mmCIF file of C-alpha atoms in Angstrom:
data_model
loop_
_atom_site.group_PDB
_atom_site.id
_atom_site.type_symbol
_atom_site.label_atom_id
_atom_site.label_comp_id
_atom_site.label_asym_id
_atom_site.label_seq_id
_atom_site.Cartn_x
_atom_site.Cartn_y
_atom_site.Cartn_z
ATOM 1 C CA MET E 15 0.022 -0.118 0.034
ATOM 2 C CA THR E 16 1.491 3.292 -1.004
ATOM 3 C CA THR E 17 1.444 6.131 1.600
ATOM 4 C CA PRO E 18 -0.368 9.182 0.699
ATOM 5 C CA THR E 19 1.913 12.277 0.184
ATOM 6 C CA THR E 20 1.456 16.034 0.167
ATOM 7 C CA SER E 21 3.059 18.134 -2.665
ATOM 8 C CA THR E 22 3.389 21.801 -3.391
ATOM 9 C CA HIS E 23 2.809 23.425 -6.763
ATOM 10 C CA ASP E 24 2.124 26.842 -8.124
ATOM 11 C CA LEU E 25 -1.011 25.536 -9.918
ATOM 12 C CA VAL E 26 -3.572 22.681 -9.506
ATOM 13 C CA ILE E 27 -6.004 22.177 -12.523
ATOM 14 C CA ILE E 28 -9.137 20.056 -11.759
ATOM 15 C CA GLY E 29 -10.341 18.322 -14.836
ATOM 16 C CA SER E 30 -9.079 17.690 -18.348
ATOM 17 C CA GLY E 31 -10.666 18.130 -21.538
ATOM 18 C CA PRO E 32 -9.922 20.875 -23.966
ATOM 19 C CA ALA E 33 -10.319 23.544 -21.317
ATOM 20 C CA GLY E 34 -8.078 21.785 -18.713
ATOM 21 C CA TYR E 35 -5.385 20.464 -21.045
ATOM 22 C CA THR E 36 -5.153 24.089 -22.826
ATOM 23 C CA ALA E 37 -4.827 25.695 -19.265
ATOM 24 C CA ALA E 38 -2.084 23.191 -18.518
ATOM 25 C CA ILE E 39 -0.328 23.968 -21.822
ATOM 26 C CA TYR E 40 -0.480 27.738 -21.174
ATOM 27 C CA ALA E 41 0.604 27.569 -17.439
ATOM 28 C CA ALA E 42 3.209 24.980 -18.009
ATOM 29 C CA ARG E 43 4.809 26.974 -20.835
ATOM 30 C CA ALA E 44 4.963 29.965 -18.502
ATOM 31 C CA ARG E 45 7.140 27.942 -16.192
ATOM 32 C CA LEU E 46 4.489 27.563 -13.456
ATOM 33 C CA ASP E 47 4.765 24.138 -11.538
ATOM 34 C CA THR E 48 1.416 22.599 -12.911
ATOM 35 C CA VAL E 49 -0.441 19.548 -11.832
ATOM 36 C CA VAL E 50 -3.558 18.251 -13.437
ATOM 37 C CA LEU E 51 -6.039 15.950 -11.968
ATOM 38 C CA GLU E 52 -7.404 14.546 -15.059
ATOM 39 C CA GLY E 53 -9.978 12.258 -13.759
ATOM 40 C CA SER E 54 -9.905 8.289 -13.809
ATOM 41 C CA LEU E 55 -12.767 7.811 -15.912
ATOM 42 C CA SER E 56 -13.606 11.165 -17.299
ATOM 43 C CA ALA E 57 -10.042 12.126 -18.464
ATOM 44 C CA GLY E 58 -10.192 13.821 -21.774
ATOM 45 C CA GLY E 59 -13.710 14.987 -21.203
ATOM 46 C CA ALA E 60 -16.843 14.647 -23.451
ATOM 47 C CA LEU E 61 -14.656 14.329 -26.821
ATOM 48 C CA MET E 62 -13.477 11.155 -25.573
ATOM 49 C CA THR E 63 -16.765 9.629 -26.746
ATOM 50 C CA THR E 64 -17.027 11.550 -29.953
ATOM 51 C CA THR E 65 -16.129 9.873 -33.123
ATOM 52 C CA GLU E 66 -15.039 12.311 -35.793
ATOM 53 C CA VAL E 67 -14.468 16.144 -34.797
ATOM 54 C CA GLU E 68 -14.527 18.081 -38.191
ATOM 55 C CA ASN E 69 -14.843 21.618 -36.785
ATOM 56 C CA PHE E 70 -11.707 22.095 -34.626
ATOM 57 C CA PRO E 71 -9.487 24.413 -36.335
ATOM 58 C CA GLY E 72 -6.147 23.009 -37.752
ATOM 59 C CA PHE E 73 -7.806 19.701 -38.899
ATOM 60 C CA PRO E 74 -9.176 20.072 -42.380
ATOM 61 C CA GLU E 75 -9.558 16.307 -42.710
ATOM 62 C CA GLY E 76 -11.064 15.981 -39.288
ATOM 63 C CA VAL E 77 -9.662 14.165 -36.261
ATOM 64 C CA LEU E 78 -11.151 11.523 -33.850
ATOM 65 C CA GLY E 79 -12.119 13.014 -30.524
ATOM 66 C CA PRO E 80 -9.791 10.808 -28.267
ATOM 67 C CA ASP E 81 -6.928 11.578 -30.890
ATOM 68 C CA LEU E 82 -7.397 15.210 -30.403
ATOM 69 C CA MET E 83 -7.494 14.962 -26.591
ATOM 70 C CA ALA E 84 -4.421 12.787 -26.746
ATOM 71 C CA ARG E 85 -2.440 15.683 -28.722
ATOM 72 C CA LEU E 86 -3.521 18.131 -26.410
ATOM 73 C CA ARG E 87 -2.416 15.976 -23.479
ATOM 74 C CA GLU E 88 0.892 15.154 -25.137
ATOM 75 C CA GLN E 89 1.472 18.958 -25.449
ATOM 76 C CA ALA E 90 0.990 19.456 -21.900
ATOM 77 C CA VAL E 91 3.291 17.100 -20.753
ATOM 78 C CA LYS E 92 5.698 18.412 -23.375
ATOM 79 C CA PHE E 93 5.814 21.704 -21.584
ATOM 80 C CA GLY E 94 6.172 20.102 -18.143
ATOM 81 C CA ALA E 95 2.709 19.765 -16.542
ATOM 82 C CA THR E 96 2.363 16.840 -14.343
ATOM 83 C CA LEU E 97 -0.756 14.801 -15.104
ATOM 84 C CA VAL E 98 -2.518 12.673 -12.485
ATOM 85 C CA GLU E 99 -4.767 9.860 -13.786
ATOM 86 C CA ASP E 100 -7.092 10.187 -10.730
ATOM 87 C CA ASP E 101 -10.346 11.980 -9.557
ATOM 88 C CA ALA E 102 -10.203 15.049 -7.384
ATOM 89 C CA VAL E 103 -12.253 13.965 -4.383
ATOM 90 C CA THR E 104 -11.958 16.797 -1.847
ATOM 91 C CA ALA E 105 -11.170 20.435 -2.545
ATOM 92 C CA GLU E 106 -10.551 23.295 -0.160
ATOM 93 C CA LEU E 107 -10.385 26.431 -2.021
ATOM 94 C CA THR E 108 -11.376 29.176 0.621
ATOM 95 C CA GLY E 109 -7.780 29.815 2.131
ATOM 96 C CA ASP E 110 -4.556 31.419 0.721
ATOM 97 C CA ILE E 111 -3.232 27.855 0.114
ATOM 98 C CA LYS E 112 -5.492 25.689 -1.497
ATOM 99 C CA ARG E 113 -5.689 22.054 -0.971
ATOM 100 C CA VAL E 114 -7.024 19.252 -3.365
ATOM 101 C CA SER E 115 -6.876 15.690 -2.598
ATOM 102 C CA ASP E 116 -7.309 12.535 -5.044
ATOM 103 C CA SER E 117 -8.907 9.278 -4.300
ATOM 104 C CA ASP E 118 -5.504 7.736 -3.205
ATOM 105 C CA GLY E 119 -5.497 10.360 -0.470
ATOM 106 C CA ASN E 120 -2.579 12.391 -1.999
ATOM 107 C CA THR E 121 -2.817 16.141 -1.399
ATOM 108 C CA TYR E 122 -1.737 18.858 -3.847
ATOM 109 C CA GLU E 123 -1.278 22.295 -2.303
ATOM 110 C CA SER E 124 -1.043 25.462 -4.381
ATOM 111 C CA LYS E 125 -1.984 29.338 -4.174
ATOM 112 C CA ALA E 126 -4.057 28.795 -7.608
ATOM 113 C CA VAL E 127 -6.697 26.509 -8.676
ATOM 114 C CA ILE E 128 -8.443 26.179 -11.920
ATOM 115 C CA LEU E 129 -11.674 24.429 -12.201
ATOM 116 C CA ALA E 130 -12.116 22.565 -15.509
ATOM 117 C CA THR E 131 -14.522 19.794 -14.344
ATOM 118 C CA GLY E 132 -16.735 20.245 -17.442
ATOM 119 C CA SER E 133 -20.622 19.112 -17.542
ATOM 120 C CA ALA E 134 -22.466 15.984 -18.391
ATOM 121 C CA TYR E 135 -25.073 15.922 -21.149
ATOM 122 C CA ARG E 136 -28.425 15.193 -19.452
ATOM 123 C CA ARG E 137 -29.443 11.478 -20.557
ATOM 124 C CA LEU E 138 -32.553 9.838 -21.046
ATOM 125 C CA GLY E 139 -31.622 7.080 -18.877
ATOM 126 C CA ILE E 140 -32.963 4.270 -21.164
ATOM 127 C CA PRO E 141 -31.441 1.094 -22.315
ATOM 128 C CA ASP E 142 -29.073 1.303 -25.253
ATOM 129 C CA GLU E 143 -28.667 4.952 -25.035
ATOM 130 C CA ASP E 144 -25.059 4.785 -24.155
ATOM 131 C CA ARG E 145 -24.301 1.652 -26.332
ATOM 132 C CA LEU E 146 -25.446 3.469 -29.411
ATOM 133 C CA ALA E 147 -23.670 6.715 -28.241
ATOM 134 C CA GLY E 148 -21.748 7.938 -31.566
ATOM 135 C CA LYS E 149 -23.650 5.425 -33.635
ATOM 136 C CA GLY E 150 -26.653 7.309 -34.234
ATOM 137 C CA VAL E 151 -27.404 8.881 -30.688
ATOM 138 C CA SER E 152 -25.799 12.142 -30.212
ATOM 139 C CA TRP E 153 -25.827 15.146 -27.767
ATOM 140 C CA CYS E 154 -24.385 17.750 -30.129
ATOM 141 C CA ALA E 155 -25.819 18.699 -33.489
ATOM 142 C CA THR E 156 -22.943 21.032 -34.235
ATOM 143 C CA CYS E 157 -20.604 18.160 -33.741
ATOM 144 C CA ASP E 158 -22.314 15.268 -35.637
ATOM 145 C CA GLY E 159 -25.029 16.795 -37.698
ATOM 146 C CA PHE E 160 -23.041 16.352 -40.864
ATOM 147 C CA PHE E 161 -23.213 12.580 -40.752
ATOM 148 C CA PHE E 162 -26.839 12.598 -41.249
ATOM 149 C CA ARG E 163 -27.080 13.975 -44.546
ATOM 150 C CA GLY E 164 -30.458 13.002 -46.242
ATOM 151 C CA GLN E 165 -31.554 10.909 -43.235
ATOM 152 C CA ASP E 166 -34.667 10.843 -41.092
ATOM 153 C CA ILE E 167 -33.656 11.927 -37.439
ATOM 154 C CA ALA E 168 -35.311 12.970 -34.111
ATOM 155 C CA VAL E 169 -34.467 15.561 -31.673
ATOM 156 C CA VAL E 170 -35.696 15.308 -28.059
ATOM 157 C CA GLY E 171 -36.627 18.371 -26.007
ATOM 158 C CA GLY E 172 -38.693 21.315 -25.948
ATOM 159 C CA GLY E 173 -36.495 24.199 -24.982
ATOM 160 C CA ASP E 174 -34.522 26.811 -27.108
ATOM 161 C CA SER E 175 -31.418 24.459 -27.378
ATOM 162 C CA ALA E 176 -33.657 21.594 -28.571
ATOM 163 C CA LEU E 177 -35.285 23.894 -31.309
ATOM 164 C CA GLU E 178 -31.951 25.526 -32.235
ATOM 165 C CA GLU E 179 -30.504 21.978 -32.760
ATOM 166 C CA ALA E 180 -33.382 20.843 -34.823
ATOM 167 C CA ILE E 181 -33.376 23.769 -37.063
ATOM 168 C CA PHE E 182 -29.665 23.551 -37.540
ATOM 169 C CA LEU E 183 -29.947 19.649 -38.328
ATOM 170 C CA THR E 184 -32.508 20.595 -41.302
ATOM 171 C CA ARG E 185 -29.148 21.655 -43.139
ATOM 172 C CA PHE E 186 -28.338 18.127 -43.299
ATOM 173 C CA ALA E 187 -31.069 15.730 -42.580
ATOM 174 C CA SER E 188 -34.379 15.084 -44.743
ATOM 175 C CA THR E 189 -36.799 15.136 -41.866
ATOM 176 C CA VAL E 190 -36.602 16.330 -38.254
ATOM 177 C CA THR E 191 -39.000 15.114 -35.736
ATOM 178 C CA ILE E 192 -39.077 17.063 -32.562
ATOM 179 C CA VAL E 193 -40.118 14.804 -29.467
ATOM 180 C CA HIS E 194 -41.459 16.549 -26.506
ATOM 181 C CA ARG E 195 -43.156 15.178 -23.447
ATOM 182 C CA ARG E 196 -45.810 17.639 -23.245
ATOM 183 C CA ASP E 197 -48.288 19.338 -25.767
ATOM 184 C CA GLU E 198 -46.493 22.739 -25.778
ATOM 185 C CA LEU E 199 -43.033 24.007 -25.832
ATOM 186 C CA ARG E 200 -40.988 25.721 -23.431
ATOM 187 C CA ALA E 201 -38.960 27.563 -25.937
ATOM 188 C CA SER E 202 -39.169 31.391 -26.604
ATOM 189 C CA ALA E 203 -41.955 32.445 -29.020
ATOM 190 C CA ILE E 204 -39.613 33.347 -31.942
ATOM 191 C CA MET E 205 -37.848 29.915 -31.733
ATOM 192 C CA GLN E 206 -41.230 28.121 -31.690
ATOM 193 C CA GLU E 207 -42.455 30.006 -34.638
ATOM 194 C CA ARG E 208 -39.359 29.127 -36.666
ATOM 195 C CA ALA E 209 -39.653 25.564 -35.912
ATOM 196 C CA LYS E 210 -43.413 25.115 -36.398
ATOM 197 C CA ASN E 211 -43.089 26.908 -39.843
ATOM 198 C CA HIS E 212 -40.020 24.800 -41.065
ATOM 199 C CA PRO E 213 -41.233 22.457 -43.751
ATOM 200 C CA GLN E 214 -38.651 19.656 -42.674
ATOM 201 C CA ILE E 215 -39.886 19.799 -39.028
ATOM 202 C CA SER E 216 -42.525 17.805 -37.476
ATOM 203 C CA PHE E 217 -43.741 17.230 -33.840
ATOM 204 C CA ALA E 218 -44.399 14.177 -31.692
ATOM 205 C CA TRP E 219 -46.435 15.812 -28.938
ATOM 206 C CA ASN E 220 -47.016 14.123 -25.359
ATOM 207 C CA SER E 221 -44.319 11.577 -26.321
ATOM 208 C CA GLN E 222 -41.201 10.302 -24.583
ATOM 209 C CA VAL E 223 -38.497 8.103 -26.000
ATOM 210 C CA THR E 224 -38.653 4.808 -24.090
ATOM 211 C CA ALA E 225 -36.565 2.667 -26.354
ATOM 212 C CA ILE E 226 -33.863 2.810 -29.121
ATOM 213 C CA HIS E 227 -33.829 0.159 -31.658
ATOM 214 C CA GLY E 228 -30.713 -1.055 -33.546
ATOM 215 C CA ALA E 229 -27.980 -3.770 -33.264
ATOM 216 C CA ASP E 230 -24.860 -1.573 -34.560
ATOM 217 C CA THR E 231 -26.422 1.777 -35.374
ATOM 218 C CA VAL E 232 -29.812 3.426 -34.661
ATOM 219 C CA GLU E 233 -32.513 1.785 -36.672
ATOM 220 C CA GLY E 234 -35.522 3.631 -34.893
ATOM 221 C CA ILE E 235 -37.025 4.770 -31.644
ATOM 222 C CA GLU E 236 -40.015 3.697 -29.681
ATOM 223 C CA LEU E 237 -42.374 6.516 -28.492
ATOM 224 C CA THR E 238 -44.757 6.105 -25.503
ATOM 225 C CA ASP E 239 -47.625 8.496 -25.127
ATOM 226 C CA THR E 240 -47.374 10.345 -21.949
ATOM 227 C CA VAL E 241 -51.207 10.847 -21.682
ATOM 228 C CA THR E 242 -52.578 7.503 -22.901
ATOM 229 C CA GLY E 243 -49.526 5.147 -22.581
ATOM 230 C CA GLU E 244 -49.782 3.925 -26.209
ATOM 231 C CA LYS E 245 -46.530 2.995 -27.743
ATOM 232 C CA ARG E 246 -45.176 3.455 -31.282
ATOM 233 C CA ASP E 247 -42.416 3.002 -33.371
ATOM 234 C CA ILE E 248 -40.478 5.353 -35.624
ATOM 235 C CA PRO E 249 -37.922 4.380 -38.150
ATOM 236 C CA LEU E 250 -34.949 6.995 -38.121
ATOM 237 C CA THR E 251 -31.014 6.691 -38.103
ATOM 238 C CA GLY E 252 -30.405 9.534 -35.726
ATOM 239 C CA LEU E 253 -31.391 10.721 -32.314
ATOM 240 C CA PHE E 254 -30.282 13.947 -30.917
ATOM 241 C CA ILE E 255 -30.744 14.547 -27.116
ATOM 242 C CA ALA E 256 -31.183 18.108 -26.037
ATOM 243 C CA ILE E 257 -32.731 18.060 -22.675
ATOM 244 C CA GLY E 258 -29.888 20.134 -20.759
ATOM 245 C CA GLN E 259 -26.721 19.598 -19.314
ATOM 246 C CA VAL E 260 -25.598 19.079 -15.732
ATOM 247 C CA PRO E 261 -22.311 21.028 -14.658
ATOM 248 C CA ARG E 262 -19.879 18.928 -12.488
ATOM 249 C CA HIS E 263 -19.646 21.193 -9.609
ATOM 250 C CA GLU E 264 -20.150 18.604 -6.821
ATOM 251 C CA LEU E 265 -16.598 19.039 -5.539
ATOM 252 C CA PHE E 266 -16.888 22.698 -4.728
ATOM 253 C CA THR E 267 -20.722 23.572 -4.494
ATOM 254 C CA ASP E 268 -20.380 24.847 -0.924
ATOM 255 C CA GLU E 269 -17.410 27.186 -1.766
ATOM 256 C CA VAL E 270 -17.816 28.658 -5.348
ATOM 257 C CA THR E 271 -20.778 30.640 -6.599
ATOM 258 C CA LEU E 272 -23.015 29.076 -9.000
ATOM 259 C CA ASP E 273 -25.805 30.158 -10.856
ATOM 260 C CA GLU E 274 -29.633 28.934 -10.976
ATOM 261 C CA ALA E 275 -28.515 26.260 -13.341
ATOM 262 C CA GLY E 276 -25.433 25.105 -11.391
ATOM 263 C CA PHE E 277 -22.859 26.743 -13.756
ATOM 264 C CA VAL E 278 -19.835 28.629 -11.951
ATOM 265 C CA VAL E 279 -20.080 32.208 -11.887
ATOM 266 C CA VAL E 280 -17.124 34.096 -13.190
ATOM 267 C CA ASP E 281 -16.221 37.582 -13.837
ATOM 268 C CA HIS E 282 -16.597 37.595 -17.536
ATOM 269 C CA PRO E 283 -14.811 37.852 -19.743
ATOM 270 C CA GLY E 284 -12.173 36.855 -17.237
ATOM 271 C CA THR E 285 -12.451 33.304 -15.500
ATOM 272 C CA ARG E 286 -12.079 34.633 -11.726
ATOM 273 C CA THR E 287 -14.692 33.024 -9.433
ATOM 274 C CA ASN E 288 -15.756 34.609 -6.161
ATOM 275 C CA LEU E 289 -12.778 32.974 -4.296
ATOM 276 C CA PRO E 290 -9.373 34.664 -4.802
ATOM 277 C CA GLY E 291 -6.873 32.452 -6.638
ATOM 278 C CA VAL E 292 -9.864 30.120 -7.929
ATOM 279 C CA PHE E 293 -10.526 30.279 -11.553
ATOM 280 C CA ALA E 294 -13.058 28.357 -13.650
ATOM 281 C CA CYS E 295 -13.198 27.490 -17.413
ATOM 282 C CA GLY E 296 -14.880 25.264 -20.015
ATOM 283 C CA ASP E 297 -18.308 23.804 -19.795
ATOM 284 C CA VAL E 298 -18.455 24.170 -16.093
ATOM 285 C CA VAL E 299 -18.865 27.840 -16.926
ATOM 286 C CA ASP E 300 -20.529 27.844 -20.343
ATOM 287 C CA ARG E 301 -24.186 27.459 -20.711
ATOM 288 C CA ILE E 302 -24.530 28.748 -24.300
ATOM 289 C CA TYR E 303 -21.614 27.603 -26.596
ATOM 290 C CA ARG E 304 -20.296 24.440 -25.193
ATOM 291 C CA GLN E 305 -17.850 23.747 -28.084
ATOM 292 C CA ALA E 306 -14.311 22.282 -28.025
ATOM 293 C CA ILE E 307 -12.747 25.535 -29.222
ATOM 294 C CA THR E 308 -14.600 27.706 -26.837
ATOM 295 C CA ALA E 309 -13.528 25.428 -23.981
ATOM 296 C CA ALA E 310 -9.965 25.519 -25.197
ATOM 297 C CA ALA E 311 -10.143 29.312 -25.413
ATOM 298 C CA SER E 312 -11.635 29.769 -21.807
ATOM 299 C CA GLY E 313 -8.723 27.135 -20.509
ATOM 300 C CA CYS E 314 -6.073 29.744 -22.204
ATOM 301 C CA ARG E 315 -7.784 32.499 -20.284
ATOM 302 C CA ALA E 316 -7.797 30.882 -17.031
ATOM 303 C CA ALA E 317 -4.193 29.944 -17.294
ATOM 304 C CA LEU E 318 -3.308 33.695 -18.195
ATOM 305 C CA ASP E 319 -5.623 34.982 -15.295
ATOM 306 C CA ALA E 320 -3.834 32.377 -12.851
ATOM 307 C CA GLN E 321 -0.659 33.541 -13.804
ATOM 308 C CA HIS E 322 -1.203 37.117 -13.380
ATOM 309 C CA TYR E 323 -2.761 36.280 -9.949
ATOM 310 C CA LEU E 324 0.395 34.417 -8.871
ATOM 311 C CA ALA E 325 2.535 37.151 -9.933
ATOM 312 C CA ASP E 326 0.631 39.555 -7.897
ATOM 313 C CA VAL E 327 0.929 37.456 -4.960
ATOM 314 C CA ALA E 328 4.643 36.905 -5.169
ATOM 315 C CA HIS E 329 4.994 40.827 -5.535
ATOM 316 C CA HIS E 330 3.141 41.451 -2.447
ATOM 317 C CA GLU E 331 4.991 38.862 -0.797
ATOM 318 C CA VAL E 332 8.064 40.407 -1.617
ATOM 319 C CA GLY E 333 6.876 43.855 -0.493
ATOM 320 C CA SER E 334 5.636 42.449 2.787
ATOM 321 C CA THR E 335 9.155 41.034 3.539
ATOM 322 C CA SER E 336 10.997 44.152 2.584
ATOM 323 C CA THR E 337 8.805 45.980 4.742
ATOM 324 C CA GLN E 338 9.527 43.770 7.720
ATOM 325 C CA VAL E 339 13.237 44.004 7.138
#
């Protein structure tokens, strides 16, 4: 059994993905002693379950999500970041010295912390949803819509995000069915008007997806009427789930200010949270764009903000020491 250790660093980054790895690249390149707790199962973030990414700049032929994350990770290591393949399980963020511990009991101390814990797509929670992820089941129209040219697909949800995804998907799909568990939408009036007037969009009202059909790829879905309980099957090849996201904030819920939806509140356009020395980036902050490139950009900002913060702290410490002398 390994004895837990305590180590001191300039910066601790909790989480990986495009935001966490980019923050690590910038911080390590600035010669900050940087450690990243990647996560044991979630290392690399949501792109680890994405097949081909065609809209990340610099990859005209596209790149597999796991390959893109591997390159970002390699770049962070190249500049000297220490990557820990474990989960952060506790975080003490309020003091001048922050303390983050992993599941093995190791503690990482630092004067600055970047939160890059991301968010999880809200799932339907039905059989075969995860099995067919990337094989017809998707949570990102911008990422995967291109692969459904000329096909019949469905979007689950009734808010602005669901309707925006449905309208976007009409650029590729032949037909888009919006599945909503009620008989009226939650989306704004203008989004409802656009969707209802679109010739390629139809609605399955008072319906919820209760099964996904297909051996290797999606071949159809089962809908259950929320009023009568009647079931019916719809043949299609794509199912886009747009029922919201859940920011991963459990580790610091009681310390960091969150908005009503659970996203970390930062001092836009910066990444400062309500706690001095604590910064946040990526999907745990972003409730609007949620793209790999915007997450990477916010990771860059967080690293620069942390770098400036640490420089200010060092300056004040030197000044305080000089005064005492």
